[in-house]
XYZ file of C-alpha atoms in Angstrom:
620
model
C 86.774 100.076 73.775
C 90.152 100.701 75.401
C 90.734 103.769 73.181
C 87.569 105.561 74.323
C 87.820 107.967 77.283
C 86.185 107.085 80.593
C 84.319 110.088 81.996
C 82.105 110.632 85.041
C 80.978 113.285 87.541
C 82.253 113.176 91.106
C 80.380 114.878 93.983
C 82.591 116.892 96.357
C 81.599 116.718 100.035
C 82.924 119.108 102.686
C 83.921 117.453 105.973
C 82.323 119.377 108.858
C 82.669 117.829 112.336
C 81.178 114.335 111.857
C 78.889 115.334 108.937
C 79.568 115.822 105.234
C 77.988 118.680 103.260
C 77.542 118.541 99.501
C 79.423 121.376 97.742
C 79.579 120.781 94.011
C 80.646 118.283 91.348
C 83.900 117.888 89.491
C 84.371 116.110 86.180
C 86.880 113.325 85.540
C 87.986 111.973 82.188
C 90.894 109.690 81.326
C 91.989 107.156 78.724
C 92.127 103.597 80.155
C 95.034 102.871 77.812
C 97.149 105.564 79.496
C 98.377 105.948 83.074
C 95.974 108.009 85.158
C 96.154 108.167 88.937
C 93.713 108.907 91.754
C 95.932 111.909 92.510
C 94.726 113.423 89.207
C 91.148 113.285 90.503
C 92.255 114.783 93.839
C 93.863 117.726 92.040
C 90.780 118.170 89.846
C 88.538 118.353 92.929
C 90.750 120.968 94.614
C 90.897 123.032 91.402
C 87.096 122.852 91.109
C 86.630 124.179 94.655
C 89.141 126.995 94.115
C 87.420 127.990 90.855
C 84.033 128.165 92.623
C 85.412 129.446 95.919
C 83.392 132.695 95.905
C 80.053 130.908 95.463
C 81.040 128.151 97.897
C 82.208 130.765 100.441
C 85.623 129.138 100.754
C 88.741 131.269 100.516
C 90.778 130.121 97.479
C 94.008 130.210 99.503
C 92.695 127.806 102.140
C 94.831 124.731 102.683
C 92.824 121.719 101.506
C 93.143 117.938 101.418
C 90.947 115.547 99.447
C 90.227 111.858 100.028
C 88.707 109.744 97.244
C 86.102 107.208 98.405
C 83.938 104.703 96.571
C 80.522 104.038 98.135
C 79.349 100.431 98.207
C 75.919 101.576 96.990
C 74.965 104.621 94.936
C 72.948 107.311 96.741
C 71.394 108.485 93.496
C 72.238 110.138 90.172
C 75.053 112.702 90.193
C 73.021 115.559 88.735
C 70.172 117.817 89.739
C 69.835 121.014 91.729
C 72.190 121.851 94.578
C 69.288 121.492 97.000
C 68.481 118.015 95.672
C 72.116 116.938 95.908
C 72.404 118.274 99.476
C 69.324 116.227 100.397
C 70.795 113.140 98.735
C 73.968 113.232 100.844
C 72.335 114.100 104.204
C 72.752 110.463 105.264
C 76.539 110.638 105.035
C 78.416 110.879 108.336
C 81.516 109.233 109.825
C 79.641 106.057 110.748
C 78.138 105.759 107.263
C 81.514 106.105 105.531
C 83.173 103.653 107.920
C 80.686 100.923 106.969
C 79.836 101.825 103.375
C 82.934 103.204 101.657
C 86.362 102.096 100.451
C 89.199 104.583 100.169
C 91.805 104.834 97.418
C 95.412 105.914 97.766
C 96.610 108.774 95.603
C 99.094 106.555 93.710
C 96.498 103.943 92.746
C 95.473 103.794 89.103
C 92.161 105.392 88.138
C 91.130 102.157 86.468
C 91.183 100.496 89.918
C 87.862 102.251 90.670
C 85.241 99.510 90.438
C 82.146 101.754 90.226
C 83.100 105.275 89.101
C 79.459 106.334 89.441
C 79.739 105.719 93.213
C 82.898 107.781 93.713
C 82.873 110.848 95.981
C 85.617 113.313 96.900
C 85.759 114.353 100.572
C 87.286 117.803 101.050
C 88.845 118.852 104.348
C 89.821 122.461 105.017
C 93.032 122.058 106.998
C 93.501 125.809 107.522
C 91.107 128.566 106.443
C 92.764 131.618 104.926
C 91.782 135.165 105.883
C 91.059 137.568 102.998
C 94.110 139.698 103.826
C 96.695 137.017 104.524
C 97.091 133.275 104.886
C 96.114 131.922 108.273
C 98.813 129.782 109.802
C 97.600 126.275 110.625
C 97.404 125.340 114.276
C 99.969 122.945 115.739
C 97.254 120.287 115.854
C 96.363 120.834 112.167
C 100.014 120.747 111.128
C 100.663 117.569 113.078
C 97.563 115.934 111.586
C 98.559 116.900 108.054
C 102.111 115.703 108.639
C 100.841 112.396 110.021
C 98.450 111.899 107.077
C 101.233 112.600 104.601
C 103.630 110.241 106.357
C 101.046 107.439 106.500
C 100.205 107.906 102.807
C 103.888 107.771 101.898
C 104.422 104.633 103.987
C 101.435 102.911 102.375
C 102.581 103.895 98.906
C 106.090 102.623 99.662
C 104.733 99.308 100.988
C 102.572 98.670 97.941
C 105.339 99.786 95.604
C 107.806 97.405 97.277
C 105.532 94.459 96.478
C 105.051 95.631 92.888
C 108.798 96.178 92.518
C 109.442 92.681 93.855
C 106.999 91.188 91.346
C 108.550 93.134 88.470
C 112.040 92.061 89.579
C 110.826 88.457 89.672
C 109.339 88.598 86.161
C 112.474 90.252 84.805
C 114.571 87.488 86.372
C 112.368 84.751 84.911
C 112.603 86.277 81.441
C 116.407 86.065 81.624
C 116.391 82.349 82.427
C 117.804 79.858 79.927
C 115.684 76.785 79.060
C 114.557 74.825 82.156
C 117.042 72.022 81.443
C 119.869 74.574 81.866
C 118.275 76.730 84.585
C 117.688 73.632 86.722
C 121.394 72.826 87.003
C 122.806 73.220 90.493
C 125.455 75.688 89.328
C 122.811 77.972 87.827
C 120.496 77.752 90.859
C 123.478 78.583 93.079
C 124.108 81.744 91.067
C 120.475 82.847 91.412
C 120.622 82.395 95.191
C 123.737 84.574 95.380
C 122.141 87.611 93.696
C 121.987 90.813 95.755
C 118.179 90.636 95.810
C 117.369 86.974 95.170
C 113.864 86.502 93.773
C 114.035 82.701 93.990
C 113.200 81.393 97.472
C 113.772 77.619 97.452
C 115.633 76.952 100.713
C 119.208 76.938 99.388
C 121.424 78.139 100.911
C 120.008 78.099 104.434
C 117.859 81.164 105.083
C 116.965 81.902 101.445
C 113.325 81.050 101.924
C 110.024 82.881 101.850
C 106.804 82.489 103.825
C 104.743 79.322 103.506
C 102.997 78.975 100.145
C 99.821 77.981 101.996
C 99.159 81.615 102.992
C 98.624 82.388 99.291
C 96.236 79.525 98.493
C 94.221 77.167 100.696
C 94.885 74.082 98.552
C 98.396 73.632 99.934
C 97.146 73.726 103.536
C 94.471 71.188 102.589
C 97.174 68.916 101.147
C 99.300 69.124 104.304
C 96.270 68.523 106.550
C 95.413 65.346 104.634
C 98.956 64.057 105.153
C 98.927 64.988 108.842
C 95.830 62.904 109.555
C 96.901 59.232 109.466
C 93.477 58.114 110.703
C 91.909 58.922 107.327
C 90.811 55.595 105.874
C 91.865 55.073 102.278
C 89.552 53.507 99.714
C 90.483 50.086 98.379
C 90.776 51.590 94.890
C 93.452 54.020 96.167
C 95.470 51.180 97.708
C 95.235 49.013 94.584
C 96.292 51.821 92.243
C 99.118 52.834 94.590
C 100.423 49.259 94.390
C 100.226 49.342 90.591
C 102.076 52.671 90.445
C 104.819 51.432 92.790
C 105.268 48.308 90.658
C 105.519 50.389 87.472
C 107.903 52.849 89.085
C 110.176 50.031 90.320
C 110.873 48.932 86.750
C 114.137 49.733 84.952
C 113.415 51.752 81.801
C 115.915 52.040 78.944
C 115.263 55.773 78.598
C 113.486 58.710 80.214
C 110.745 58.815 77.589
C 109.505 55.298 78.332
C 109.361 55.980 82.087
C 107.574 59.257 81.402
C 104.964 57.615 79.158
C 104.161 54.776 81.573
C 104.082 56.811 84.801
C 102.026 59.576 83.154
C 99.515 56.912 82.144
C 99.389 55.439 85.646
C 99.098 58.848 87.348
C 96.380 59.954 84.912
C 94.364 56.882 85.862
C 94.995 57.366 89.593
C 94.213 61.096 89.683
C 91.314 60.917 87.253
C 92.727 63.621 84.994
C 94.675 63.750 81.757
C 98.445 64.252 82.017
C 100.292 64.973 78.796
C 103.602 66.583 77.757
C 103.514 69.990 76.076
C 105.927 71.846 73.800
C 105.889 75.659 73.955
C 106.466 78.155 71.148
C 110.184 78.432 72.013
C 110.492 74.628 71.676
C 111.007 74.123 75.415
C 108.817 71.345 76.761
C 107.242 69.932 79.895
C 107.323 66.198 80.561
C 103.723 66.347 81.668
C 101.080 68.735 82.935
C 97.417 68.931 83.840
C 95.672 71.636 81.824
C 92.490 73.487 82.768
C 90.638 76.314 81.019
C 89.944 79.664 82.702
C 86.795 80.606 80.742
C 86.341 84.056 82.298
C 89.874 85.048 81.274
C 90.199 82.985 78.071
C 93.496 81.406 79.124
C 94.748 77.956 80.057
C 96.287 77.201 83.437
C 98.310 74.223 84.629
C 97.727 73.202 88.256
C 100.256 70.331 87.977
C 103.685 70.108 86.293
C 105.843 66.978 86.043
C 109.561 66.526 85.389
C 111.143 63.116 84.754
C 114.650 61.719 84.965
C 115.221 58.073 84.016
C 117.637 57.296 86.858
C 119.566 59.259 89.485
C 122.973 58.557 87.888
C 121.857 60.307 84.704
C 120.769 63.508 86.442
C 122.655 66.745 85.700
C 119.910 69.051 86.983
C 117.780 69.344 90.109
C 114.468 67.839 88.889
C 112.448 69.867 91.415
C 113.963 73.129 90.149
C 113.678 72.113 86.493
C 109.968 71.447 87.071
C 109.594 74.864 88.748
C 111.356 76.676 85.905
C 109.260 74.755 83.375
C 106.195 76.013 85.252
C 107.490 79.602 85.112
C 108.249 79.404 81.387
C 104.755 78.038 80.722
C 103.149 81.133 82.232
C 105.594 83.545 80.598
C 105.222 82.031 77.126
C 101.754 80.518 77.066
C 99.452 82.029 79.717
C 101.017 85.397 80.470
C 97.729 87.144 81.322
C 97.286 84.945 84.385
C 100.359 86.546 85.969
C 98.212 89.669 86.469
C 95.237 87.816 87.938
C 96.548 85.263 90.456
C 99.696 83.868 92.070
C 99.521 80.887 89.638
C 99.487 78.185 92.361
C 100.678 74.785 91.177
C 101.908 71.399 92.337
C 105.109 70.078 90.778
C 106.027 66.380 90.705
C 109.729 65.648 90.209
C 110.295 61.974 89.352
C 113.830 60.576 89.306
C 113.872 56.837 88.729
C 111.602 55.393 91.435
C 111.699 58.590 93.536
C 108.859 61.145 93.720
C 109.121 64.666 95.170
C 105.922 66.760 95.562
C 106.421 70.529 95.751
C 104.369 73.723 95.533
C 105.115 76.871 93.537
C 103.615 80.375 93.535
C 104.655 83.669 91.946
C 104.177 86.672 94.246
C 106.846 89.296 95.033
C 109.232 86.312 95.009
C 109.108 82.893 93.375
C 108.396 80.469 96.221
C 109.349 76.829 95.623
C 108.630 74.602 98.621
C 108.720 70.833 99.070
C 105.502 69.496 100.565
C 106.856 65.966 101.180
C 110.133 64.195 101.676
C 111.273 62.242 98.583
C 109.123 59.112 98.284
C 110.630 55.763 97.241
C 108.143 54.215 94.817
C 109.701 50.749 94.818
C 109.414 47.455 96.627
C 110.655 47.695 100.192
C 110.847 45.571 103.356
C 109.873 48.638 105.389
C 106.749 48.389 107.593
C 103.325 48.834 105.929
C 103.204 52.452 107.168
C 105.713 53.347 104.441
C 103.362 52.099 101.714
C 100.363 53.728 103.398
C 102.164 57.081 103.485
C 102.782 56.859 99.721
C 99.079 56.114 99.276
C 98.128 59.115 101.466
C 100.338 61.441 99.405
C 98.812 60.239 96.142
C 95.307 60.407 97.601
C 95.950 63.977 98.831
C 96.917 64.917 95.268
C 93.758 63.229 93.999
C 91.671 65.360 96.390
C 93.537 68.663 95.976
C 94.150 68.812 92.218
C 90.387 69.127 91.477
C 90.245 71.941 94.069
C 92.972 73.785 92.186
C 91.251 73.106 88.851
C 88.029 74.554 90.269
C 89.932 77.650 91.416
C 91.177 78.292 87.878
C 87.819 77.488 86.261
C 86.141 80.140 88.438
C 88.973 82.679 88.344
C 87.799 86.195 87.505
C 89.685 89.300 86.518
C 90.444 91.339 89.651
C 89.894 95.063 89.946
C 92.360 96.784 87.572
C 95.385 97.994 89.492
C 94.755 95.570 92.376
C 97.700 93.695 93.916
C 95.546 91.266 95.887
C 96.873 88.330 93.846
C 100.353 89.003 95.293
C 99.125 88.931 98.898
C 97.677 86.364 101.348
C 94.180 85.064 100.699
C 93.151 85.792 104.322
C 91.306 89.123 103.996
C 88.397 89.046 106.469
C 87.283 87.735 109.832
C 84.622 88.235 112.509
C 85.723 90.120 115.611
C 84.692 89.373 119.196
C 81.459 91.353 118.686
C 80.532 89.264 115.628
C 81.202 92.112 113.197
C 82.759 91.481 109.803
C 86.237 92.991 109.562
C 87.796 93.419 106.119
C 91.540 93.759 105.626
C 93.336 95.767 102.982
C 97.002 94.820 102.848
C 99.384 97.724 102.341
C 102.760 95.991 102.423
C 105.143 93.433 103.887
C 106.761 93.983 107.288
C 110.399 92.982 106.923
C 112.550 93.885 109.921
C 116.104 94.682 108.843
C 117.583 91.999 111.058
C 115.265 89.232 109.835
C 115.065 87.207 106.617
C 111.909 86.874 104.530
C 110.935 83.592 106.191
C 108.768 85.714 108.486
C 105.291 86.207 107.057
C 104.294 89.612 108.469
C 102.068 92.025 106.610
C 100.785 95.489 107.369
C 97.088 96.044 106.715
C 94.257 98.474 107.345
C 90.772 97.391 108.433
C 87.507 98.796 107.119
C 87.324 100.634 110.476
C 90.575 102.448 109.513
C 92.626 100.600 112.133
C 96.239 99.825 111.226
C 97.113 96.221 112.054
C 99.828 93.637 111.555
C 98.801 90.252 110.133
C 101.168 87.452 111.065
C 101.270 83.833 109.861
C 103.151 81.454 112.177
C 103.435 77.837 113.356
C 102.941 78.569 117.076
C 102.027 81.500 119.312
C 101.803 82.301 123.011
C 98.281 83.681 122.980
C 97.872 83.716 126.777
C 101.081 85.672 127.288
C 100.185 88.195 124.594
C 96.718 88.846 126.041
C 98.114 89.071 129.573
C 100.632 91.778 128.648
C 98.254 93.568 126.269
C 95.861 94.238 129.176
C 98.716 96.093 130.892
C 99.734 98.001 127.753
C 102.918 95.929 127.480
C 102.039 94.217 124.180
C 99.985 95.144 121.095
C 96.258 94.436 121.362
C 95.365 91.052 119.863
C 92.341 91.302 117.537
C 92.137 87.783 116.119
C 93.832 84.399 116.376
C 92.863 81.161 114.605
C 94.371 78.133 112.842
C 94.372 78.389 109.038
C 95.259 74.778 108.270
C 98.504 73.252 107.134
C 99.984 73.713 110.603
C 99.889 77.521 110.599
C 97.980 80.168 112.537
C 96.996 83.707 111.633
C 97.222 86.562 114.120
C 95.847 90.086 113.726
C 97.251 92.629 116.185
C 97.636 96.373 116.566
C 100.285 98.036 114.445
C 102.763 99.604 116.871
C 104.769 102.660 115.870
C 108.215 103.046 117.357
C 111.761 101.711 117.368
C 113.024 98.537 118.935
C 115.545 99.066 121.722
C 118.058 97.680 119.218
C 117.377 100.731 116.989
C 116.253 103.354 119.525
C 118.225 106.507 120.207
C 119.774 106.731 123.660
C 117.547 109.643 124.749
C 114.434 107.441 124.446
C 115.953 104.686 126.630
C 114.716 106.177 129.889
C 114.448 104.358 133.247
C 110.708 104.000 132.509
C 111.581 101.818 129.519
C 113.686 99.417 131.567
C 111.003 99.361 134.272
C 108.407 98.306 131.685
C 110.640 95.488 130.400
C 111.178 94.186 133.921
C 107.463 94.507 134.677
C 106.555 92.511 131.544
C 108.964 89.669 132.345
C 107.858 89.543 135.996
C 104.197 89.494 134.983
C 104.790 86.515 132.693
C 106.789 84.582 135.283
C 104.224 85.303 138.026
C 101.613 83.669 135.788
C 103.781 80.580 135.080
C 104.708 81.786 131.607
C 108.077 82.213 129.897
C 108.877 84.481 126.953
C 111.875 82.754 125.384
C 112.917 85.331 122.779
C 113.751 88.433 124.817
C 116.153 89.848 122.249
C 116.402 93.595 121.675
C 114.581 93.507 118.281
C 111.513 92.097 120.070
C 111.251 94.991 122.540
C 109.673 98.149 121.118
C 109.969 101.612 122.627
C 106.584 103.366 122.442
C 105.309 106.752 123.530
C 102.624 106.624 126.235
C 99.659 109.002 126.453
C 101.418 110.912 129.245
C 104.322 111.628 126.881
C 106.714 109.243 128.616
C 108.446 106.355 126.865
C 107.434 102.790 127.615
C 107.784 99.312 126.137
C 105.802 96.659 124.301
C 106.996 93.091 123.660
C 106.097 92.154 120.093
C 107.020 88.525 119.366
C 105.246 85.778 121.324
C 106.099 82.841 119.028
C 108.095 81.058 121.757
C 106.055 82.266 124.717
C 104.257 79.530 126.624
C 103.693 77.630 129.849
C 106.648 77.268 132.210
C 108.083 73.748 131.848
C 106.275 73.132 128.536
C 107.292 75.872 126.068
C 110.188 74.853 123.816
C 112.698 76.594 121.603
C 112.368 75.960 117.857
C 114.411 73.214 116.241
C 116.147 75.851 114.116
C 117.878 78.282 116.458
C 120.354 80.993 115.510
C 123.501 79.881 117.299
C 125.266 83.182 116.592
C 123.146 84.831 119.307
C 124.517 84.877 122.845
C 121.825 82.732 124.478
C 121.973 81.360 128.013
C 124.489 78.496 128.110
C 121.733 75.902 128.704
C 119.632 76.926 125.689
C 119.490 74.141 123.072
C 117.535 73.638 119.851
C 114.139 72.190 120.743
C 114.878 72.484 124.470
C 112.616 73.691 127.281
C 112.404 77.478 127.786
C 113.280 78.334 131.400
C 112.750 81.465 133.494
C 116.532 81.662 133.976
C 116.900 82.073 130.214
C 114.569 85.101 130.255
C 116.488 86.475 133.238
C 119.771 86.090 131.354
C 118.472 87.987 128.297
C 117.034 90.652 130.620
C 120.472 91.085 132.209
C 121.942 91.727 128.739
C 119.296 94.431 128.173
C 120.164 96.006 131.539
C 123.776 96.211 130.343
C 122.613 98.269 127.363
C 120.972 100.764 129.727
C 123.877 100.882 132.168
C 126.331 101.442 129.330
C 124.595 104.522 127.916
């Protein structure tokens, strides 16, 4: 029961070189109904060691740190003689913990521990105190402790930022009027103009989040089906598409009659029941597909529909009204699911004979993204490809909706306190040696000068390596690897297509400032030399960089203590004469005069941007 305390013993291991020696146990007890943090267990372990310091031969004034780990498998019962416990933990060394333990941050909730019986506390003596006076820590110890504290604070801040974003989103959704009012253009405009807009729907330009397909595979599957025109469609799909187009072309005296007929046709086409639903606050949806989540005892809706009889009767944006109807459904009817998943859904906005297919998820923002252009479901003299595209869209829905239903039917409650449902689904891969690498996301990477369109996340691997995970449409892999070998770019760990036209990249996390942010004393001649060396190396190998702006050049500290440079954004990097600029290009930047949207990237363009960087150095 939630009112009963959760209690368990936790072995304390002393870190000695690369081995871990059993010391003693501490006892943890907390009420699941109240807030209890891993930091409470850390403090309990330190207090236990201080209380038993004489027997353990540890000076009570020693400076100590504790890390809480959960072993994948239990090493045995947490009781018995000291000798038996020491024998039990003899197997534990650095290699064992790297492959068989998960760590927990001090601000995580205690209820996030999956197997409390497998939890151990690892004690490190940072500085041993002498009986007469405290021993000052060495410079190396102090630097290590400072670095550990800073990293813990950064991780906590990253996780908290995502949680804060989700809470801000939910608070914003609760303030919304009924969907028929919230969907009006004037209201949507006001939401987009908030200081911290939580709605990312592409209006105005730049108010957009990362692709929804990084949060659930079904949207990438949908886009891949549309992008493959060679897929042969069954005769049944073509016949039912024709019937739907004929029904949609009709003039209906009111919205309700259109809604009833098209819901019936779509239900038959998709092989699932579509029906309107009225919520407890009397707001309603024009149609939805409902599926049960048996392991959570809640209903989910993988598809929402919004109808308007004809375009001249529209006072709201149907796509937005459908999205707000979706949000109200989860707030009023299936609220528990907001804690277990990003609530992925398709929305179908139907205005007269026009159909718009979109995707919606709730993460640290509400992402509303169109997956297709508006489709004209009416008779047309256009070539047959127009009709076939409509059929492909409907067939993609027919394939993908069952996938989303299956996701909800098998949805399980995550570990309490987990924020995985607010983060990308990509969490593991095999490295070049064939080893499984697991990722634990610790926050979003949002450069100050960039909008949230960029999908960059900071993560930590199970080998305790800090990495950046990036989701993009294109990447200059050859250029990145070429410079990484020379220490002029972060090491690239993994690169692969994810579907839906996007790629995932895992690279080293680089600490430092961009030359845009760096203090003048760190902009040494060595830094400029590295930039020039990187550009020359690319050009010598018939590559161009394309985006040599100051925010993409990081100042790093080399092992010899000198400052150097790493280039960090290879999205536009590619073969000389082939690489192109994106269609959307910030025209406020002082590019080379021949740079155009979608144009070829030339070496002269890199040289021009390099000359602007040289001016920064000469003007110090």
